mmCIF file of C-alpha atoms in Angstrom:
data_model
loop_
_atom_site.group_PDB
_atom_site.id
_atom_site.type_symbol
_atom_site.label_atom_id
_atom_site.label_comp_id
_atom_site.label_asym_id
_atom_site.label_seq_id
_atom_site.Cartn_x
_atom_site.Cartn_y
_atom_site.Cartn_z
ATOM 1 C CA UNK A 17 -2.090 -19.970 13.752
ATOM 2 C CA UNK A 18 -0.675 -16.653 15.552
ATOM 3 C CA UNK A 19 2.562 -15.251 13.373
ATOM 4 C CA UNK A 20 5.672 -14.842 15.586
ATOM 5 C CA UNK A 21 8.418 -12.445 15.344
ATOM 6 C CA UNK A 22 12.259 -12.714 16.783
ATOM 7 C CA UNK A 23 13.142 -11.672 20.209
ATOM 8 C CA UNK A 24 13.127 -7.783 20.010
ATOM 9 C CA UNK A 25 15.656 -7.882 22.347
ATOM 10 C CA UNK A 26 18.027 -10.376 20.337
ATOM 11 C CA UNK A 27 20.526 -8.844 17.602
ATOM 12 C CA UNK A 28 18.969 -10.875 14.780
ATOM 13 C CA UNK A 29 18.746 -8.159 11.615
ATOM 14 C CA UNK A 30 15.463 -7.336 10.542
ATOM 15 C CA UNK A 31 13.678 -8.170 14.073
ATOM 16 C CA UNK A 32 11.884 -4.840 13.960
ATOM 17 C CA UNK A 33 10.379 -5.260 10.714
ATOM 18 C CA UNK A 34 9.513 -9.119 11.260
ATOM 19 C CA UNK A 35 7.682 -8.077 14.748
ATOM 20 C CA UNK A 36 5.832 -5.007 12.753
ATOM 21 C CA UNK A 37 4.912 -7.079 10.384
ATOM 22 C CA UNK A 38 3.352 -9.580 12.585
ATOM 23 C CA UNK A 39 1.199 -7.021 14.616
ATOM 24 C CA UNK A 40 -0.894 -6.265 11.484
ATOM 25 C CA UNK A 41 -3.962 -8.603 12.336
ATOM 26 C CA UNK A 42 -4.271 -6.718 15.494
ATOM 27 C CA UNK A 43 -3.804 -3.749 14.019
ATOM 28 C CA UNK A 44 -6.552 -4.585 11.500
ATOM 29 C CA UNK A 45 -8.993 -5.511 14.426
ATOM 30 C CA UNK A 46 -8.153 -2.539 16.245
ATOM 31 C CA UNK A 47 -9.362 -0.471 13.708
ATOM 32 C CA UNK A 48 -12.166 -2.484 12.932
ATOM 33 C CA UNK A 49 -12.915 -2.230 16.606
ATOM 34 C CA UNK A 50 -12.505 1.058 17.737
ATOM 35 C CA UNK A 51 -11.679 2.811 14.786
ATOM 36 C CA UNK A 52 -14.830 2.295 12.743
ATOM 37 C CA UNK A 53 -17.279 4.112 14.408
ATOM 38 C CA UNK A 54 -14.777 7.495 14.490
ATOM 39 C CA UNK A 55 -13.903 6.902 11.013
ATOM 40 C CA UNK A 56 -18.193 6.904 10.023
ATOM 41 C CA UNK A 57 -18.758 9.709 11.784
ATOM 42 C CA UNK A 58 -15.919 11.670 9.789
ATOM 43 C CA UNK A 59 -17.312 10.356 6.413
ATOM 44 C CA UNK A 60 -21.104 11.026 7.121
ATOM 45 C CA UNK A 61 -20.041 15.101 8.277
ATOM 46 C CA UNK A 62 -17.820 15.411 4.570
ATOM 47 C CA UNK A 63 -20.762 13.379 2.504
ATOM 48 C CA UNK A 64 -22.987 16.068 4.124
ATOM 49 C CA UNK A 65 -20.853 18.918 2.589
ATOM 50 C CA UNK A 66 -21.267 17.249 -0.854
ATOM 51 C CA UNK A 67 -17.453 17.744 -2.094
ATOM 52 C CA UNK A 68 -17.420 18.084 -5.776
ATOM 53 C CA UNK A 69 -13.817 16.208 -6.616
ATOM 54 C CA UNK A 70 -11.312 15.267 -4.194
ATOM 55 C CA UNK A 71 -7.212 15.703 -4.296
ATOM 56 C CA UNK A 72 -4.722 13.237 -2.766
ATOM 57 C CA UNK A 73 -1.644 14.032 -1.048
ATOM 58 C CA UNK A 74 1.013 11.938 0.020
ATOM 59 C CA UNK A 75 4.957 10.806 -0.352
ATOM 60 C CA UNK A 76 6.767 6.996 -0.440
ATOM 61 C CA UNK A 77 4.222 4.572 1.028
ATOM 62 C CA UNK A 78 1.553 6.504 1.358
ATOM 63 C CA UNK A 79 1.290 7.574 -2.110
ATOM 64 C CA UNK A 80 0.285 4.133 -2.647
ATOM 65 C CA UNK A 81 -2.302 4.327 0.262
ATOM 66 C CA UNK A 82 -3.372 7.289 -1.568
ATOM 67 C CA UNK A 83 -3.701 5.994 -4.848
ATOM 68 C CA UNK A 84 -6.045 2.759 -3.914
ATOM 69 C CA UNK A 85 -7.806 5.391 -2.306
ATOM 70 C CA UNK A 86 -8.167 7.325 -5.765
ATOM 71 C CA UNK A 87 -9.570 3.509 -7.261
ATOM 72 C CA UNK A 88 -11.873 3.418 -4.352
ATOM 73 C CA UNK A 89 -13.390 6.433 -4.567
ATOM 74 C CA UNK A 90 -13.632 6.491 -8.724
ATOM 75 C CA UNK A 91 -15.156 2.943 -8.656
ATOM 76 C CA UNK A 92 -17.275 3.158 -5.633
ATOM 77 C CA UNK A 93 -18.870 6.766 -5.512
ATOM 78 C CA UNK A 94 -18.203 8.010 -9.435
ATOM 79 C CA UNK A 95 -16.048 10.849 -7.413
ATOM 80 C CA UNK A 96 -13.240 12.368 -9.659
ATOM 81 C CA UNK A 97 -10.096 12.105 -7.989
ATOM 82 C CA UNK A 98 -6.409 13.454 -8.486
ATOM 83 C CA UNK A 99 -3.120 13.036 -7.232
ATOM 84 C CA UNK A 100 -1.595 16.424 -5.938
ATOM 85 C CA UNK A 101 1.636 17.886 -6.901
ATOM 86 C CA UNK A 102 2.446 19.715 -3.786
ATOM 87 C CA UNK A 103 5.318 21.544 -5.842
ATOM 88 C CA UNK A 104 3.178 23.530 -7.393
ATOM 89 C CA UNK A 105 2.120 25.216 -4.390
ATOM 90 C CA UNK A 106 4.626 24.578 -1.812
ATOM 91 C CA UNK A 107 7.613 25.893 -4.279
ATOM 92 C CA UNK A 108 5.699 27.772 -6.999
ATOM 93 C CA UNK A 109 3.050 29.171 -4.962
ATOM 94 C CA UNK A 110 0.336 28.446 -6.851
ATOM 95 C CA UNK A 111 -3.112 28.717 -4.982
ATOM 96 C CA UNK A 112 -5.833 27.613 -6.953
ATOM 97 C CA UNK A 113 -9.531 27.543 -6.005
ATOM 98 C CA UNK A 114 -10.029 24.532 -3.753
ATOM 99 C CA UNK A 115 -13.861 25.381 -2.988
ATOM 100 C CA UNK A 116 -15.977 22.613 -1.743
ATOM 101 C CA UNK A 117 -13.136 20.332 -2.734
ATOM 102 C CA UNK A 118 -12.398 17.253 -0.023
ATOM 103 C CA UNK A 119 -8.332 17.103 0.295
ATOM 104 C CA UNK A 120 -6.953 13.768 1.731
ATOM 105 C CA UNK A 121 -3.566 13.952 2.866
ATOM 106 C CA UNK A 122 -2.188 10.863 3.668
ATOM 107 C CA UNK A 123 0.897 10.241 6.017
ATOM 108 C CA UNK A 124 2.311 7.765 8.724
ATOM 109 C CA UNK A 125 3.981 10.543 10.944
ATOM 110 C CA UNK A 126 2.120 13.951 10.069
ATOM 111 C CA UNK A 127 5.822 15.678 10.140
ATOM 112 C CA UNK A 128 6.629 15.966 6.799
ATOM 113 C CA UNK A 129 7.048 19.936 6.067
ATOM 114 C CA UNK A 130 5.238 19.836 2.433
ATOM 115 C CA UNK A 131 2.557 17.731 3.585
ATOM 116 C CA UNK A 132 1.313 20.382 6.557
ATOM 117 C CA UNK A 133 2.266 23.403 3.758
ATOM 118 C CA UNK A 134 0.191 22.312 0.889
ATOM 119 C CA UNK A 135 -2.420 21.288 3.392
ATOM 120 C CA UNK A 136 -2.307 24.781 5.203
ATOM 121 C CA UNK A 137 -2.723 26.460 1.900
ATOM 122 C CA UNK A 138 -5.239 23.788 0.589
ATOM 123 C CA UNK A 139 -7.830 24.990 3.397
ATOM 124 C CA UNK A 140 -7.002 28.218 3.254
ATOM 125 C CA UNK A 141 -7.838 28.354 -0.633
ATOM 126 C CA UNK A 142 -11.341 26.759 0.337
ATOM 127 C CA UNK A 143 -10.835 23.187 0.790
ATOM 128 C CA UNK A 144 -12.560 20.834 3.304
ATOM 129 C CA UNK A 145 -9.428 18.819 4.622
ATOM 130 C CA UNK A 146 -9.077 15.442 6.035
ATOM 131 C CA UNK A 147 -5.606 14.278 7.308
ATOM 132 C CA UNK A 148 -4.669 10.138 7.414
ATOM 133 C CA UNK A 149 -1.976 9.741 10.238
ATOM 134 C CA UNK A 150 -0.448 7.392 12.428
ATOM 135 C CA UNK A 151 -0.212 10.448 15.151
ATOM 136 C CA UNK A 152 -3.334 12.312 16.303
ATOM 137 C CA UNK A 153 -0.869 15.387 17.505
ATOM 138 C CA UNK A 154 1.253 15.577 14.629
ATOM 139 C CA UNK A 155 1.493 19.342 12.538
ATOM 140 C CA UNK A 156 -0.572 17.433 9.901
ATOM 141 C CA UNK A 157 -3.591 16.911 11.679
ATOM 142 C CA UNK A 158 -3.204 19.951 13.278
ATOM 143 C CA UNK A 159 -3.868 21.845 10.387
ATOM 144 C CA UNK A 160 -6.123 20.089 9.013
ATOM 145 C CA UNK A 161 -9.965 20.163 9.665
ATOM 146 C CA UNK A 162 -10.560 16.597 9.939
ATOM 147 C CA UNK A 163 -8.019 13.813 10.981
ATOM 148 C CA UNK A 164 -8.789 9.782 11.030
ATOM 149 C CA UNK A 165 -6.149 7.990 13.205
ATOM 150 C CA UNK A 166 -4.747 4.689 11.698
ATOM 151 C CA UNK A 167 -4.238 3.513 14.964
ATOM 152 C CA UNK A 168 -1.311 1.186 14.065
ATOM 153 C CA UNK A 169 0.874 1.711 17.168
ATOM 154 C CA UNK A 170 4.516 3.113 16.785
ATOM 155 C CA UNK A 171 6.408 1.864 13.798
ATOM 156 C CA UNK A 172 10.231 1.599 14.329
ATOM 157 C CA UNK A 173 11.372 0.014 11.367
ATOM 158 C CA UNK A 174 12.003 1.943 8.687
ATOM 159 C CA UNK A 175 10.266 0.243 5.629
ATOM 160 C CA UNK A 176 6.616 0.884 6.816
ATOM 161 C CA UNK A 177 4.751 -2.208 7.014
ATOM 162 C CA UNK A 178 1.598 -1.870 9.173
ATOM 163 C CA UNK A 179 0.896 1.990 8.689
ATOM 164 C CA UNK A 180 0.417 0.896 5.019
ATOM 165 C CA UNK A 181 -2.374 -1.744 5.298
ATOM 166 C CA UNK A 182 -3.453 0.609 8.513
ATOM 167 C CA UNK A 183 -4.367 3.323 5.977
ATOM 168 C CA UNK A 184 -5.801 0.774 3.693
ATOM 169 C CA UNK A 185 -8.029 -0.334 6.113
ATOM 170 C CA UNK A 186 -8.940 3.378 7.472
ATOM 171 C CA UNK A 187 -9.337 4.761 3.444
ATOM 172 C CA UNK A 188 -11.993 2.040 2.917
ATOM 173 C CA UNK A 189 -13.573 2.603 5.855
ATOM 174 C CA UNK A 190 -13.932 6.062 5.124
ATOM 175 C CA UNK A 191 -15.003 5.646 1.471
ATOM 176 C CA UNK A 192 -17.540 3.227 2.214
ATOM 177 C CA UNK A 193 -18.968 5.957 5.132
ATOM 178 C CA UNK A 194 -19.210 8.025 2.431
ATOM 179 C CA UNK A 195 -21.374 5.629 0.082
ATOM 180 C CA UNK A 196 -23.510 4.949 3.561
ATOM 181 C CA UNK A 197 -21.799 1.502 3.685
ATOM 182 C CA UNK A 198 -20.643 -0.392 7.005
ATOM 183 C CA UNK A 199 -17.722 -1.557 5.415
ATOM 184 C CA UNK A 200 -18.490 -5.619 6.206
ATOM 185 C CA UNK A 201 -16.251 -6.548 3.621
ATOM 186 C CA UNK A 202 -12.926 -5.980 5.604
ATOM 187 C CA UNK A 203 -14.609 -8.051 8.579
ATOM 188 C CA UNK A 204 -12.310 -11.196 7.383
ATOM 189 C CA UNK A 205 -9.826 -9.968 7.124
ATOM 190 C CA UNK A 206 -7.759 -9.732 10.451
ATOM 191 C CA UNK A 207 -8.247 -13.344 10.228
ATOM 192 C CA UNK A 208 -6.494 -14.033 7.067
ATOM 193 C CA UNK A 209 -3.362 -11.544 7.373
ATOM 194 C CA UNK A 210 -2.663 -13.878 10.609
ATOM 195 C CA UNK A 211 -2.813 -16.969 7.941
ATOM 196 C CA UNK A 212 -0.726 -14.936 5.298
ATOM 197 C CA UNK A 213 1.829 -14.321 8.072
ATOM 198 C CA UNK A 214 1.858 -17.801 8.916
ATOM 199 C CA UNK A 215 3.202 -18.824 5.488
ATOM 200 C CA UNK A 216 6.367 -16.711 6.086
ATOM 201 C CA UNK A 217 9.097 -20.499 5.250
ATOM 202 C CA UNK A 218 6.495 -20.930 2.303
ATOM 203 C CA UNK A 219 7.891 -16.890 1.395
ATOM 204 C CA UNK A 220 11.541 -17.584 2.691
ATOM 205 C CA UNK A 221 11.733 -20.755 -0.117
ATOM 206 C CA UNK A 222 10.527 -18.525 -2.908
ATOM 207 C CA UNK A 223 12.933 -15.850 -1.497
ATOM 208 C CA UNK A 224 15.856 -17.959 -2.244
ATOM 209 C CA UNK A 225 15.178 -18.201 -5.673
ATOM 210 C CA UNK A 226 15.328 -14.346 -6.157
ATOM 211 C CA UNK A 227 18.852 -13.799 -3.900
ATOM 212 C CA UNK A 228 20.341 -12.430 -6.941
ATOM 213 C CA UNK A 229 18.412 -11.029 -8.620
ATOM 214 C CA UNK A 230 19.613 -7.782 -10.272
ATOM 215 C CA UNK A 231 16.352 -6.052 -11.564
ATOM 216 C CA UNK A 232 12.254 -6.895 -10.828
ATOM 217 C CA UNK A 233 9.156 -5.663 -12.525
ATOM 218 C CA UNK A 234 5.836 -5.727 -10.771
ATOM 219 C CA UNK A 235 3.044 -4.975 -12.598
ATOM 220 C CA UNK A 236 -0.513 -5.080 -11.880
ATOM 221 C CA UNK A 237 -3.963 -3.306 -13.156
ATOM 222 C CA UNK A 238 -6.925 -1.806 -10.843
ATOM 223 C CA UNK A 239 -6.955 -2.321 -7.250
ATOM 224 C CA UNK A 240 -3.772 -4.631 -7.577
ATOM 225 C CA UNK A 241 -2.357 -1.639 -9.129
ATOM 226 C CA UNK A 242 -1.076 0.502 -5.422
ATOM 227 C CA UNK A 243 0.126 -2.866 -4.196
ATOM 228 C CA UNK A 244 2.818 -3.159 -7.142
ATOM 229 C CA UNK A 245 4.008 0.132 -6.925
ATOM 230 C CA UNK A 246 4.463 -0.439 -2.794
ATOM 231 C CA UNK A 247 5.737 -3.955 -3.371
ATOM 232 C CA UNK A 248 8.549 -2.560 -5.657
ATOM 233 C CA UNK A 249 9.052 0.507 -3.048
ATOM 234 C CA UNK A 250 9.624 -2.172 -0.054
ATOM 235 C CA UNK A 251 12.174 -4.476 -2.509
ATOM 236 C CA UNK A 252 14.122 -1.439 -3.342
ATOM 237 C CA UNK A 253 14.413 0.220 -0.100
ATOM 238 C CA UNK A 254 15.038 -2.629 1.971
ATOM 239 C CA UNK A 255 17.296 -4.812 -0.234
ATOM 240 C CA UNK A 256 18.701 -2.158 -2.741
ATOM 241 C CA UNK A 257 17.242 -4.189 -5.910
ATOM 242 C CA UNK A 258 15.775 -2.125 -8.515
ATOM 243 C CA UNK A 259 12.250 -2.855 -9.367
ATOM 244 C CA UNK A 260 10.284 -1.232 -11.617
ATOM 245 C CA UNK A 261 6.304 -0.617 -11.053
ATOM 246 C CA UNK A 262 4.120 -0.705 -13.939
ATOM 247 C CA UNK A 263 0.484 -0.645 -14.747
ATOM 248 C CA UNK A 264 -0.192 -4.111 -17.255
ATOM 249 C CA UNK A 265 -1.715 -1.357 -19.565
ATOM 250 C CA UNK A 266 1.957 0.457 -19.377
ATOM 251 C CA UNK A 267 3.910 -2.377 -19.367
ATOM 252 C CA UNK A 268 2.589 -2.948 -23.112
ATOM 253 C CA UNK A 269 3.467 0.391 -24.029
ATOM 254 C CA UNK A 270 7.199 -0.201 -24.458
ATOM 255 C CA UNK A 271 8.808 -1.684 -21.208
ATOM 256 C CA UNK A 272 7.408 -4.827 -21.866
ATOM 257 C CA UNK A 273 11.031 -4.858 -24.441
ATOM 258 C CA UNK A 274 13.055 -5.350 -21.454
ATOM 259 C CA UNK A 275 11.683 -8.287 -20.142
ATOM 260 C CA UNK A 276 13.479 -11.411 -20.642
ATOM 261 C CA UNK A 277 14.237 -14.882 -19.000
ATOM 262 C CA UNK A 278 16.176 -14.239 -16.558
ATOM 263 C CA UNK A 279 15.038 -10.786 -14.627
ATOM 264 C CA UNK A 280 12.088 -11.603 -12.787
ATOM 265 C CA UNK A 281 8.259 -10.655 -13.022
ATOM 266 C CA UNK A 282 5.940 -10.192 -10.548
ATOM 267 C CA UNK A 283 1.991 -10.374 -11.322
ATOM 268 C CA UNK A 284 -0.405 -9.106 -8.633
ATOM 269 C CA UNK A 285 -3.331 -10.748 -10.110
ATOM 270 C CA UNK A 286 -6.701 -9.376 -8.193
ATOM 271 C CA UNK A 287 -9.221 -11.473 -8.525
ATOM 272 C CA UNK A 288 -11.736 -9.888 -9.988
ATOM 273 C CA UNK A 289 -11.929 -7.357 -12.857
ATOM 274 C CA UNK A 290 -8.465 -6.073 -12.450
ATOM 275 C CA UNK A 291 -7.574 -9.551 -12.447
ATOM 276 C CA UNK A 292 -9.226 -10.127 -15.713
ATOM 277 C CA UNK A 293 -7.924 -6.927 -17.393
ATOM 278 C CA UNK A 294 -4.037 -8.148 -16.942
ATOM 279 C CA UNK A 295 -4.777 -11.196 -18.388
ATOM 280 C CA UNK A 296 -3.677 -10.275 -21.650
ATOM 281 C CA UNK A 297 -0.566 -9.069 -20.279
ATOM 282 C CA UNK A 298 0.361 -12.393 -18.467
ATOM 283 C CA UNK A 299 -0.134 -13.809 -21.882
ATOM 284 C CA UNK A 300 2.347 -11.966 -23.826
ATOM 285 C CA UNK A 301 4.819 -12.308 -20.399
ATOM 286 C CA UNK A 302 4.231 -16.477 -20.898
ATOM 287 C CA UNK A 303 4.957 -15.553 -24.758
ATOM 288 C CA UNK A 304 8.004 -13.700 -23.659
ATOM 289 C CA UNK A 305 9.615 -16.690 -21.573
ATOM 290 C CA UNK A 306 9.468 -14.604 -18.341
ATOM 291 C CA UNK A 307 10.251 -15.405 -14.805
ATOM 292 C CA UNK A 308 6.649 -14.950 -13.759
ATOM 293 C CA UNK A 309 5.641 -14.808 -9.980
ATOM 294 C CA UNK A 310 2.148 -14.708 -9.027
ATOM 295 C CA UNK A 311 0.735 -13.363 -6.055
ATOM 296 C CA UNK A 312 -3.026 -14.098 -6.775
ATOM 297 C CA UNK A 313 -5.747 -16.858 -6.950
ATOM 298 C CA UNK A 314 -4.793 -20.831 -7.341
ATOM 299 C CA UNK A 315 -5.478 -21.403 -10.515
ATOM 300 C CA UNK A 316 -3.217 -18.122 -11.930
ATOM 301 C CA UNK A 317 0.011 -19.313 -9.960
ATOM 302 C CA UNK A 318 -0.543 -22.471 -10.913
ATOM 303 C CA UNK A 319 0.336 -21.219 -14.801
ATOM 304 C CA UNK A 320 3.320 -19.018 -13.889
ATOM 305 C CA UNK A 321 6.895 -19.934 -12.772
ATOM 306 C CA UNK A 322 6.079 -19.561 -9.122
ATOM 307 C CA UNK A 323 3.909 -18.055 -6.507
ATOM 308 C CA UNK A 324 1.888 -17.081 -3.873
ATOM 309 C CA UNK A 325 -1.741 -18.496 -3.702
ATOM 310 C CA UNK A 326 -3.782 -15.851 -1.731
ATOM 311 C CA UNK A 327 -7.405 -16.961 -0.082
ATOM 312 C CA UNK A 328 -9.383 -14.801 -2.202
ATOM 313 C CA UNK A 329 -12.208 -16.895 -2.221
ATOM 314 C CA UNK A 330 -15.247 -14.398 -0.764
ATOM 315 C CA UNK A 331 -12.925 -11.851 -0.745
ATOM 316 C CA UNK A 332 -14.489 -8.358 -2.591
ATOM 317 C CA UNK A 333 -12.077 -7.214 -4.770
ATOM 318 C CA UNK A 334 -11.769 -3.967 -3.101
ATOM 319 C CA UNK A 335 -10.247 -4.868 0.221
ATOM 320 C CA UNK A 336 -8.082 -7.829 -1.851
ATOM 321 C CA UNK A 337 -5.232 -5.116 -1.912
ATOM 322 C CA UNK A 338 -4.915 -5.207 2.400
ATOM 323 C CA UNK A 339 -4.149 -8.985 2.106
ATOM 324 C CA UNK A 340 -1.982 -8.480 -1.436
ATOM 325 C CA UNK A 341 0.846 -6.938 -0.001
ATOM 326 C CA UNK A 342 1.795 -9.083 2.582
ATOM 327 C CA UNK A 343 3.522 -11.997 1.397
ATOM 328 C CA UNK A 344 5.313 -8.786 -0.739
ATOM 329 C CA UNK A 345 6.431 -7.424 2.719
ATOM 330 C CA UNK A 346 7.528 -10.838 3.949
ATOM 331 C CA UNK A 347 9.535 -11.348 0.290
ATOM 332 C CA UNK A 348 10.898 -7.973 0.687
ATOM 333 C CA UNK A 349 12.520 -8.818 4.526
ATOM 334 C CA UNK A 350 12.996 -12.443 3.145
ATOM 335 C CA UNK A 351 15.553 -11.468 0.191
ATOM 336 C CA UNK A 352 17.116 -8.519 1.996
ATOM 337 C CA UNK A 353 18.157 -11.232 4.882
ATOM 338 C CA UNK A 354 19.207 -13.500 2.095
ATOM 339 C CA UNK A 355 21.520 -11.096 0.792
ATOM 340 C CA UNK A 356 22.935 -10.409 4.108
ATOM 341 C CA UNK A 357 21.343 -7.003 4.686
ATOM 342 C CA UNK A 358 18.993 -5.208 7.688
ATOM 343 C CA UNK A 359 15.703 -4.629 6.813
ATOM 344 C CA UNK A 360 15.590 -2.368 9.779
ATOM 345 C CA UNK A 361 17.740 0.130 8.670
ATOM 346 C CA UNK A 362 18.505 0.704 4.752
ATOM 347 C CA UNK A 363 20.913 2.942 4.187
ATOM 348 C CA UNK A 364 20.670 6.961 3.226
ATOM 349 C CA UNK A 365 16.874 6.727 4.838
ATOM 350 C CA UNK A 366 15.098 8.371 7.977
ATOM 351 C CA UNK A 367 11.661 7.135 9.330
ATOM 352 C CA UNK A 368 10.581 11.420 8.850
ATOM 353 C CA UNK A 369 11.409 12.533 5.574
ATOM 354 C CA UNK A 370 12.042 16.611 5.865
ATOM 355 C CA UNK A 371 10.964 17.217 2.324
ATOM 356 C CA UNK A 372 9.503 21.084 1.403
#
């Protein structure tokens, strides 16, 4: 089955966001397509220079691209990874010794003014940098020494949707280029986002039991981990409900008191090892009487309040995260419609955010 959007030209609320959300099996494919070979070549000229830790950059949604990145590259190469606080250079000037260091900056436009600083500074102070955009000629990949191109088309809605599993998709590639792999995992899975998207009334029924809600948590461990924290982003920018990202392991260290039966949980359950990690927390959540929603395999939403089953069957545990975050996309525009808001255009944001 192909997903369908609304008319772009109708006045329907959230028709930008439904049609961006659709194009992501193409977008997958395209990368997979075109993108791969570029995106080896990259990786095999950095695992040549040997970097001896890498540093992330990134704001909003691609801090969360950044940070499976940082689980990627721990897990699959043993690389030690941070995530960088521009601050410290951009507004305190710090310029620390960045020698034979690899420094990913991830970002859907490339305009951001702290992004290109730090960046400038980071190669400057010895760094080999590498720049993740959605636009080959923006200042970002300008100034940096290496640039992969996500390739997702332009993105008009405001909530990002397909730059995110774009750079998911790209990140992977790039780490497995670096391990020598040909990234055959992510093969499948153009094919299932277009059978996630398909289940959108299947998302729009589970959407109606969370209208009014007045607070989420989403928690998650390992890979599953990025896709809370940009599930929660998408709920809150789009329909204005707070929701609250944790780590399982977190979760038990004290927030865990404010969970009750009425304010809704949502478990991104990996399968895999990340999976099995938060199953202690999903105990103490049953314990707890929570409103538990599942995004995970069959046999975990079948033991939670409600869910989304996710094909997961075959499906490494790595690239899990790409497919994860979809039905979260669709429950984000599904509630914010619900509660009589635009997707398109939350309020107090711009699609470039002019931070220094």
């Amino acid at each position: 089955m192909t997903a369908t959007a609304p008319d772009p030209q109708s006045d329907v609320p959230g028709r930008i966001m439904a049609r961006e959300m659709a194009e992501q099996p193409a977008v997958l494919r395209r990368i997979l397509d075109e993108g791969g070979p570029v995106i080896r070549q990259v990786a095999q000229e950095i695992a040549a220079r040997n970097p001896r830790f890498v540093l992330l950059t990134a704001r909003g949604t691609s801090d969360n691209a950044a940070l499976y990145a940082k689980y990627l590259l721990e897990i699959r190469l043993g690389l030690p990874c941070g995530l960088a606080s521009m601050s410290t250079t951009t507004a305190y000037g710090a310029r620390p010794d960045l020698t034979d260091v690899l420094v990913i900056t991830v970002s859907q436009s490339g305009g951001s003014p702290d992004l290109v600083a730090s960046t400038r500074a980071a190669r400057e102070a010895g760094a080999i940098t590498l720049a993740v955009t959605n636009n080959p000629d923006s200042p970002l990949a300008g100034v940096s020494e290496y640039h992969l191109d996500i390739m997702a088309g332009p993105e008009k809605a405001l909530p990002a949707t397909k730059t995110y599993t774009a750079s998911l998709l790209a990140l992977y590639l790039f780490v497995e280029g670096l391990r020598g792999g040909d990234g055959g995992a992510a093969k499948a899975l153009p094919d299932l986002a277009e059978q996630l998207l398909a289940r959108q009334d299947e998302v729009r029924a589970l959407a109606a039991r969370y209208r009014f809600a007045e607070r989420m948590v989403i928690t998650s461990r390992g890979y599953g981990y990025p896709t809370a924290k940009e599930a929660a982003l998408k709920l809150m920018e789009t329909s204005y409900i707070p929701a609250l990202s944790y780590s399982g392991a977190d979760l038990l260290h004290g927030p865990l008191a404010m969970v009750d039966n009425v304010s809704p949980v949502i478990a991104v359950v990996t399968d895999g090892k990340g999976g099995e990690a938060l199953q202690p927390v999903l105990d103490r959540l049953r314990g707890r009487g929570a409103d538990l929603f599942v995004v995970g395999p069959r046999e975990q939403v079948e033991r939670a309040s409600a869910g989304f089953v996710l094909p997961t069957g075959g499906v490494a545990e790595e690239v899990q995260p790409i497919l994860e975050i979809i039905p979260l996309q669709l429950l984000a525009y599904e509630v914010t419609i619900a509660r009589g808001q635009d997707p398109d255009a939350p309020r107090a944001l711009a699609k470039v955010t002019q931070t220094h």
